[in-house]
Coordinates of C-alpha atoms in Angstrom, one line a residue:
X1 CA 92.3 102.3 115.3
X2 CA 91.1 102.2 111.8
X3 CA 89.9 99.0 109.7
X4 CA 90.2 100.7 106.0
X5 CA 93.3 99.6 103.8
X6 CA 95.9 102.5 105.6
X7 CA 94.6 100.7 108.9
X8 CA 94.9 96.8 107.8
X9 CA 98.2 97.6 105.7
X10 CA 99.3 99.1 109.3
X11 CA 98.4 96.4 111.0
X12 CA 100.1 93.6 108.8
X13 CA 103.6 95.6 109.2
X14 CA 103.6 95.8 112.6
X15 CA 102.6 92.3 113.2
X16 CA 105.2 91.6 110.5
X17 CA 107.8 93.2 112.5
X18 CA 107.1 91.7 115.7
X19 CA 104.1 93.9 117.6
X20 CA 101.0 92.5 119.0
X21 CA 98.2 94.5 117.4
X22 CA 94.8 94.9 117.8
X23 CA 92.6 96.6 115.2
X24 CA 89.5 98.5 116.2
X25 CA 86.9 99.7 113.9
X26 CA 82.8 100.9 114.2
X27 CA 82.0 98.6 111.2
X28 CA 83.9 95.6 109.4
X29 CA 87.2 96.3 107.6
X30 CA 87.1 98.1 104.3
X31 CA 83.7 99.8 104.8
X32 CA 85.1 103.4 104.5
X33 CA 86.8 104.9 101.6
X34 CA 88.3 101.8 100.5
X35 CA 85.3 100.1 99.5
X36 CA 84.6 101.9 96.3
X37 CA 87.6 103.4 95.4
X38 CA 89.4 104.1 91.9
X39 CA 91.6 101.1 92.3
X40 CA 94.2 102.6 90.9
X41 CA 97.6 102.0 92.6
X42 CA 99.4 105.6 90.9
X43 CA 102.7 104.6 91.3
X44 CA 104.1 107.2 89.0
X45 CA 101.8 109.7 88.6
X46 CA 101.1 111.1 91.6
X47 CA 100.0 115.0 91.3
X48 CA 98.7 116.5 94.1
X49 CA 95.2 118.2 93.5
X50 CA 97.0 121.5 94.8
X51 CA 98.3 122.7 91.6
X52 CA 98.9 126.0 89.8
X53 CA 96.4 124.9 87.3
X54 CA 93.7 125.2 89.5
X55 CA 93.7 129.1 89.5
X56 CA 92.8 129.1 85.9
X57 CA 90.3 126.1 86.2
X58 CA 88.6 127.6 89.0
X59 CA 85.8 129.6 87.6
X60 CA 84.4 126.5 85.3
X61 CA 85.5 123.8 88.5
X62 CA 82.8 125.9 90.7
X63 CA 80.4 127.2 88.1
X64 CA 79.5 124.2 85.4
X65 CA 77.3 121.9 86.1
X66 CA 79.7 119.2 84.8
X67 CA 82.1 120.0 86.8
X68 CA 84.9 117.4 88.7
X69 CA 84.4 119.8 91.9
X70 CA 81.7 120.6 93.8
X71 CA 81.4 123.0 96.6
X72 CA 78.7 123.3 99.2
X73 CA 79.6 126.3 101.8
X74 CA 78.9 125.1 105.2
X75 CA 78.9 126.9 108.7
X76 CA 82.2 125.3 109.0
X77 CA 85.6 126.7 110.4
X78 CA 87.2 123.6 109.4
X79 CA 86.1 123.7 106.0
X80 CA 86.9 127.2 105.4
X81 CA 90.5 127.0 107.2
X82 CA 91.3 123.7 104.5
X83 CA 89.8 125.2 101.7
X84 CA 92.2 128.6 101.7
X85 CA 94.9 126.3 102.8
X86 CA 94.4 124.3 99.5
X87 CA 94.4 127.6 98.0
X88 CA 97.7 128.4 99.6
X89 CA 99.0 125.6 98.5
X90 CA 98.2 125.9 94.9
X91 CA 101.6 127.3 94.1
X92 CA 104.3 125.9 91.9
X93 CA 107.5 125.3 94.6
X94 CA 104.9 123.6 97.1
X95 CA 103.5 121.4 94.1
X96 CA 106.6 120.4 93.2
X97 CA 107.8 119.6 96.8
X98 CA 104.9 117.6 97.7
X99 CA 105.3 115.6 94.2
X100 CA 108.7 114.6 95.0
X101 CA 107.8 113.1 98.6
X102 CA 104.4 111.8 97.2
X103 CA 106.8 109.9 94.4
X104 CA 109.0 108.8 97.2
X105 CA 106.5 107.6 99.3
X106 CA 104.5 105.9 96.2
X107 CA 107.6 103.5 95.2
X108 CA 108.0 102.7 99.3
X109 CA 104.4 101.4 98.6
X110 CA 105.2 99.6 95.8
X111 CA 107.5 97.5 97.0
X112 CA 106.0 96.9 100.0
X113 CA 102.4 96.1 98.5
X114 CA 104.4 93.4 96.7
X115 CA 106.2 91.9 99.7
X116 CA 102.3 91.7 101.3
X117 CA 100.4 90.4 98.5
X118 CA 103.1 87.3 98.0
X119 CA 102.8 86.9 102.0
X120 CA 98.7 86.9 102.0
X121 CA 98.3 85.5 98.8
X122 CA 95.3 87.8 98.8
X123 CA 92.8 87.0 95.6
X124 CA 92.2 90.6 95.0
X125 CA 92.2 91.0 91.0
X126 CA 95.4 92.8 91.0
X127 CA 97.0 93.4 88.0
X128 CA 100.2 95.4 86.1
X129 CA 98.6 96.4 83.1
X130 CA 99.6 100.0 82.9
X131 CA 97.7 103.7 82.8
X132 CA 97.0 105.9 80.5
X133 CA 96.2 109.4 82.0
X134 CA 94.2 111.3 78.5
X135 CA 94.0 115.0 77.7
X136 CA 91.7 117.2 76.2
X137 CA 93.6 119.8 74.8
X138 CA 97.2 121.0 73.9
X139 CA 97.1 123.6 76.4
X140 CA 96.9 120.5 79.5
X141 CA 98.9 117.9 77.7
X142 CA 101.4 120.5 77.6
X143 CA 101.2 120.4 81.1
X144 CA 101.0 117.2 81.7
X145 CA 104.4 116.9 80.0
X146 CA 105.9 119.0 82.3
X147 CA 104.6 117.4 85.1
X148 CA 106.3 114.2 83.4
X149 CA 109.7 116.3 83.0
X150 CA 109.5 117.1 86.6
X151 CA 108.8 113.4 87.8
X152 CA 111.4 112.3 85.8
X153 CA 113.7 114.6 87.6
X154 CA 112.8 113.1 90.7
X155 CA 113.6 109.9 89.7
X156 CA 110.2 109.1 88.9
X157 CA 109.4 105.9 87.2
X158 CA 108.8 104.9 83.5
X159 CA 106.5 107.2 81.3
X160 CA 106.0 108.3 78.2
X161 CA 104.2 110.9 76.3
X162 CA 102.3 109.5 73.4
X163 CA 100.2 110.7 70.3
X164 CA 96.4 110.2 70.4
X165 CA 97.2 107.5 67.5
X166 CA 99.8 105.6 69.9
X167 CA 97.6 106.1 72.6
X168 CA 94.6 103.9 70.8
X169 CA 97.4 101.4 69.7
X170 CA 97.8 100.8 74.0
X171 CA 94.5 100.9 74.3
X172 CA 92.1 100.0 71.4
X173 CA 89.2 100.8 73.2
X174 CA 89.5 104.3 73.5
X175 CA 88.9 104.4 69.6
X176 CA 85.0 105.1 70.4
X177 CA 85.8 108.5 72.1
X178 CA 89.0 109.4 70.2
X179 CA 87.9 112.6 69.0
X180 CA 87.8 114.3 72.7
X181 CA 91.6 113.8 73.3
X182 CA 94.9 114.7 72.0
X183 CA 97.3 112.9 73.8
X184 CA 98.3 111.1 76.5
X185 CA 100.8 109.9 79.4
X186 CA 101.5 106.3 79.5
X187 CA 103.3 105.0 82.8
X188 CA 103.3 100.5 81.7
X189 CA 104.2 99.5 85.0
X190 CA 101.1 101.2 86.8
X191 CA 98.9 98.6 88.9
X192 CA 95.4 98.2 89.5
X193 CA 93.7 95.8 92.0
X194 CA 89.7 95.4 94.3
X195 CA 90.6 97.3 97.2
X196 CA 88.0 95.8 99.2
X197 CA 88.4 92.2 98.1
X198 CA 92.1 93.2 99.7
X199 CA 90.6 94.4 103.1
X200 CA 88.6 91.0 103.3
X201 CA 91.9 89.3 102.5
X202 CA 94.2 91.1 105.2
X203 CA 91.4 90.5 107.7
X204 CA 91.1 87.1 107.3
X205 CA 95.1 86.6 107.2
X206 CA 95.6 89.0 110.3
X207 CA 93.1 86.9 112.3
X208 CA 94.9 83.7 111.5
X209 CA 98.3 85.1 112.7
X210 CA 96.6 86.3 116.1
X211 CA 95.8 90.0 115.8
X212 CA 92.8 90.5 117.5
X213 CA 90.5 92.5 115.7
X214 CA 87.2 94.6 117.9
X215 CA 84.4 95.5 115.3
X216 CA 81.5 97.3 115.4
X217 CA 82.9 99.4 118.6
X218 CA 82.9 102.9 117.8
X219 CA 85.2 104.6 120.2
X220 CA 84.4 105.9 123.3
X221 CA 86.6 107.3 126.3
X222 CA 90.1 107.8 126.5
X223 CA 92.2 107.2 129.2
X224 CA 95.3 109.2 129.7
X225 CA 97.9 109.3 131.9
X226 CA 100.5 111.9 131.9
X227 CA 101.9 112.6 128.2
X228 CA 100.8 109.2 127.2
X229 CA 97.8 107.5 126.0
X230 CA 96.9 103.9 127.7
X231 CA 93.7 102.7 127.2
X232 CA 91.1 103.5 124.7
X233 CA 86.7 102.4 125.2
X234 CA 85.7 99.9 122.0
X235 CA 81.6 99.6 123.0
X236 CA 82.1 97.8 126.7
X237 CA 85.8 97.2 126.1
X238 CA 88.7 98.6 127.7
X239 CA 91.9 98.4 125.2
X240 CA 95.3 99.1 126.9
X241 CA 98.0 99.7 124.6
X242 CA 101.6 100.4 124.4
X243 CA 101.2 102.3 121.3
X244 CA 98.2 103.7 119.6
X245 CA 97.9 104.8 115.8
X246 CA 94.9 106.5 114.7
X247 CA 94.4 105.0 110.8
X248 CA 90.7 106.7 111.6
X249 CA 90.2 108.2 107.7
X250 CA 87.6 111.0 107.9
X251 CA 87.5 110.8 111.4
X252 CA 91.0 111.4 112.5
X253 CA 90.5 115.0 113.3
X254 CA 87.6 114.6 115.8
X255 CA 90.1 111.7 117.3
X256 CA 92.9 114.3 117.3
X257 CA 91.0 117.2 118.6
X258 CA 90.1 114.9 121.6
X259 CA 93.9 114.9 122.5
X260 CA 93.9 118.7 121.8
X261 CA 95.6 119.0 118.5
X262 CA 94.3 120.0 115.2
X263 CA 95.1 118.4 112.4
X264 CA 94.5 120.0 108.2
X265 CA 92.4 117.3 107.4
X266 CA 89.1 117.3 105.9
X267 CA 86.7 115.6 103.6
X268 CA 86.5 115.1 100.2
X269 CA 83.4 113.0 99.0
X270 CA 83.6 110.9 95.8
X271 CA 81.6 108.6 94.2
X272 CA 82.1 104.9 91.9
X273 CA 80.3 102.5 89.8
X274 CA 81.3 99.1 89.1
X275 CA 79.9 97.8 86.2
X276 CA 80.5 94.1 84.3
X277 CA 82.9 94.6 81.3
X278 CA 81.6 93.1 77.9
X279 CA 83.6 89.9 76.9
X280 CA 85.3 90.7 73.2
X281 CA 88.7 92.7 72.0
X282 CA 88.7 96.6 72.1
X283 CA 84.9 96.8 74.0
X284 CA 86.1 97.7 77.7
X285 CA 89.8 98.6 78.5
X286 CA 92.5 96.4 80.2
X287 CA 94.7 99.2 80.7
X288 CA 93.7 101.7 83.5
X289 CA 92.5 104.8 82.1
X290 CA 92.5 108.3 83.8
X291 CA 90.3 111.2 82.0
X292 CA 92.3 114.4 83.5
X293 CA 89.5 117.1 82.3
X294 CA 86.8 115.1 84.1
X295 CA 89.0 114.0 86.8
X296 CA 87.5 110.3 86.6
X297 CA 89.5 106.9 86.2
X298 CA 88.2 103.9 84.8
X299 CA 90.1 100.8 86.4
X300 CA 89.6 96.9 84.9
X301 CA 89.3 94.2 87.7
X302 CA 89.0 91.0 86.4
X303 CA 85.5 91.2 84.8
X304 CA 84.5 94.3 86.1
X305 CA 85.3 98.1 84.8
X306 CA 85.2 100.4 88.3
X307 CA 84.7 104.3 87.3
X308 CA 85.3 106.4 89.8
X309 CA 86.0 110.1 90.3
X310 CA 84.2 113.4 91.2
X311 CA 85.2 115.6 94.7
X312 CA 82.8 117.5 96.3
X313 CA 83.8 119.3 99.3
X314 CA 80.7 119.1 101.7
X315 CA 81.7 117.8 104.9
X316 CA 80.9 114.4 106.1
X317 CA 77.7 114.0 104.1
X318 CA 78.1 110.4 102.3
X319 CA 74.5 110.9 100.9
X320 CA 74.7 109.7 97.1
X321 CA 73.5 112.5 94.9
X322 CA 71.5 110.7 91.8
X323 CA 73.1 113.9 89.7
X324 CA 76.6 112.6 90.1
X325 CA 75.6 109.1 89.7
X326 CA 74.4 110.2 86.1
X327 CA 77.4 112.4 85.7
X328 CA 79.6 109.0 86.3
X329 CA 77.1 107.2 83.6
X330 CA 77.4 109.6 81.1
X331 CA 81.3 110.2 81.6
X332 CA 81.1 105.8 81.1
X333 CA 79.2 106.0 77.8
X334 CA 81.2 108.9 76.3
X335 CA 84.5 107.3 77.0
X336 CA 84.0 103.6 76.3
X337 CA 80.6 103.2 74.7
X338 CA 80.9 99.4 73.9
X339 CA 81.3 98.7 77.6
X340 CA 78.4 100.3 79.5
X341 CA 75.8 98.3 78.4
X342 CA 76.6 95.1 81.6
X343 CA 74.8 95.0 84.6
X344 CA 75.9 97.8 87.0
X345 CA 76.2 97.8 90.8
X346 CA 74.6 99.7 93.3
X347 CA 76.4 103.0 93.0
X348 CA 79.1 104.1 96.4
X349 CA 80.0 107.7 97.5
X350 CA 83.1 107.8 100.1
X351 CA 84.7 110.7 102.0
X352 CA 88.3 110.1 101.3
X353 CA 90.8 112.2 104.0
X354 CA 92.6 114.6 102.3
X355 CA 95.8 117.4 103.6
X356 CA 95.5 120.7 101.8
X357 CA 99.3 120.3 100.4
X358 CA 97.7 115.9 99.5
X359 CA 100.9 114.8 101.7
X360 CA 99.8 112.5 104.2
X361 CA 100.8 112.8 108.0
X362 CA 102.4 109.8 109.2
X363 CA 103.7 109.7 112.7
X364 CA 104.1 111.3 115.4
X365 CA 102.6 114.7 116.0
X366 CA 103.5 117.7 118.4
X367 CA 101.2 118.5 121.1
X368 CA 99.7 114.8 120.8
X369 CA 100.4 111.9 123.5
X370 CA 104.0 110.7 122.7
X371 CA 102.8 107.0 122.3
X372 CA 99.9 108.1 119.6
X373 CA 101.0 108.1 115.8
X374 CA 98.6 109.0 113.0
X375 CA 98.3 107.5 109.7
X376 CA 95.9 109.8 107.8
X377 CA 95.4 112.1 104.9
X378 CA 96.1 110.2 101.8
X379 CA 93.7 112.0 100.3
X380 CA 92.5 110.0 97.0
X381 CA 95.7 108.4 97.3
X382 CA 95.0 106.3 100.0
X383 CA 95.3 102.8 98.3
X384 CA 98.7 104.0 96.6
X385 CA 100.2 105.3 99.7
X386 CA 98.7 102.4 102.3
X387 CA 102.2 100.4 102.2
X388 CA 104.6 102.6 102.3
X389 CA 103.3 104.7 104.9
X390 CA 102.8 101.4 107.1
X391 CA 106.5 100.2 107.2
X392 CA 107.4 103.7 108.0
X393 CA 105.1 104.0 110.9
X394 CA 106.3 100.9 112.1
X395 CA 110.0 102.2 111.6
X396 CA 109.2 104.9 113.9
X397 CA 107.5 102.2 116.5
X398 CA 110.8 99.9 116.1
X399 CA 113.0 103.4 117.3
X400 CA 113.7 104.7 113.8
X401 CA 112.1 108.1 114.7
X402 CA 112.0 111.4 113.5
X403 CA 112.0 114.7 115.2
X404 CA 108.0 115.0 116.0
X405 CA 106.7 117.7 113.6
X406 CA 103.5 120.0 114.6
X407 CA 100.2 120.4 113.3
X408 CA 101.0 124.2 112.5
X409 CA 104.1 123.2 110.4
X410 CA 102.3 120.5 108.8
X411 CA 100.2 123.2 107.6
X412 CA 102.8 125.4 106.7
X413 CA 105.4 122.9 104.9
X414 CA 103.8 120.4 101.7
X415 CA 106.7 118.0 102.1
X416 CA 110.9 117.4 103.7
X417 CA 112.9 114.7 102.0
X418 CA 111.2 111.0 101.8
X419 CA 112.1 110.1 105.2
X420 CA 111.2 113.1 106.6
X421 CA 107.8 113.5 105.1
X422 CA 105.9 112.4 108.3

């Protein structure tokens, strides 16, 4: 259930391993969060948004105008509950847990996502050109480099700190907006690829290979029998299943509260343009660039430049704001002023699903139908995280299961050991 890129990575595992799958989805593959996303595949540097940092950020993050975050209070429980669990989790042990399943999780995916892109031969304009993730000021690139020391610990993979002038050497066309930064981290073996050209690609190979795919059904009924789940209602269909996994995004806790358990995920909106990079050396970047004060990345696909950031936590409203649009533009021209001046498409705001702790839940869940798994809460690491959270769902599927873990402590607990993270 679930046609985005955690849904159609699912769905390629399991008919990989052996299952006969069918995909269901309210619109055509890819429409969700992964149509416009940062394209970034994070490999390395995966921080989770809960951080200690955000104490001290907080006033500016709510109050400015210019700010990353947004917050729009709404006569929501479920807003209120993430949002002081987020809080709770902004703590230093639970950043540091969740980073070290995140990073374990994150080279699953990458080795996966390889294994899947040399099966498809999906066209998607994937690349390994590297990231650069700039700072601002002493004060956050010393940070940053502990955040690098802790990764590294972990048995994270390549980085390096760099100098604003060997920053501009790995990417000359940062020179225009050299003056805002200081420094940077540098991970070369970061990726970058179209998400959505990839959903088209996986729903065109998945189709040849027999998995039946039922579109523009949005779920209905569910049909339940004891402690399992057998049949679910796509528009006038019945689909009976051995196994069900809800890869539903935003939409996984209205699923979930359906089967009577609540799941810590919620919404957080965030918006993308694409524009078309300017032919010529040092005018648009090649490598993937991530500005950490403004939260925004700027990710090369083939002729294209995708920028992409911003978070506002306001429910399920996809609406696009023209004031964020401009914040994007402006973030564009400061940043890489030779390569805003192409023809720009229409602009995209997505909800992506996020977990207060940004650990994803993967698996089974207590209190849910035993034969229902959940693939959700990727947060804005959703295209980094697709793979590897697919083969392990379909590890659990195959028998290689873990002691089902509840809502409540997947509230209470950021992360266990990599394979225990679900």
């Amino acid at each position: 259930m679930g046609a985005g890129i955690v849904g159609l990575a699912t769905a390629w595992q399991l008919q990989r391993d052996g299952f006969d799958v069918t995909v269901i989805d309210a619109h055509r593959p890819g429409q969700g969060a992964s149509f416009g996303n940062g394209a970034q595949l994070s490999y390395a540097y995966v921080q989770p948004l809960a951080d200690p940092s955000i104490w001290a950020q907080l006033p500016k993050l709510l109050l400015s105008r210019e700010s990353p975050f947004s917050l729009r209070l709404r006569l929501d429980p479920a807003q209120w509950a993430w949002g002081l669990r987020f809080l709770a989790a902004c703590r230093a042990e639970v950043s540091a847990r969740s980073t070290g399943t995140l990073l374990a999780l994150a080279e699953e995916s990458r080795e996966v996502l390889q294994q899947l892109l040399a099966d498809t031969q999906a066209h998607c304009d994937f690349t390994t050109s590297g990231k650069l993730v700039m700072y601002g000021s002493e004060a956050s690139f010393a940070a940053a480099r502990h955040q690098l020391d802790l990764q590294r610990a972990l048995g994270g993979a390549e980085q390096h700190a760099l100098s604003l002038a060997d920053c501009l050497r790995v990417e000359p066309a940062l020179a225009g907006s050299a003056a805002r930064y200081v420094g940077g981290i540098h991970t070369p073996g970061e990726c970058a690829a179209d998400c959505a050209r990839l959903c088209d690609a996986l729903h065109g190979a998945l189709q040849a290979r027999g998995v039946r795919f039922v579109l523009g059904a949005p779920l209905g009924a569910l049909r339940r029998e004891g402690d399992r789940l057998v049949a679910v209602q796509a528009g006038n269909d019945w689909i009976e299943a051995d196994g069900f996994v809800a890869a539903l995004g935003t939409g996984v806790t209205a699923f979930a509260r359906r089967l009577g358990v609540s799941l810590p995920v919620y919404p957080l909106k965030g918006y993308s343009l694409t524009l078309d990079a300017p032919v010529g050396s040092g005018l648009a970047p090649n490598v993937s660039v991530t500005d950490a004060q403004r939260k925004l990345v700027f990710a090369r696909l083939g002729q294209r430049l995708r920028v992409a950031g911003l978070a506002e936590l306001a429910g399920h409203d996809t609406r696009i704001e023209t004031r964020r649009v401009e914040q994007l533009r402006r973030a564009a021209r400061e940043v890489f002023p030779l390569a805003c001046a192409g023809t720009e498409t229409r602009p995209w705001a997505g909800l992506r699903p996020a977990t207060p702790t940004g650990v994803p839940i993967v698996g089974r869940v207590g209190g849910a139908p035993a034969n229902v798994l959940f693939n959700a809460g990727h947060g804005a690491l959703g295209f980094t995280l697709a793979a590897g959270s697919a083969r392990r769902l379909s590890r659990q599927l195959q028998g290689v299961a873990e002691r089902p873990r509840t809502a409540a402590a997947l509230i209470r607990s950021a992360a266990r050991p990599a394979e225990n993270s679900a």
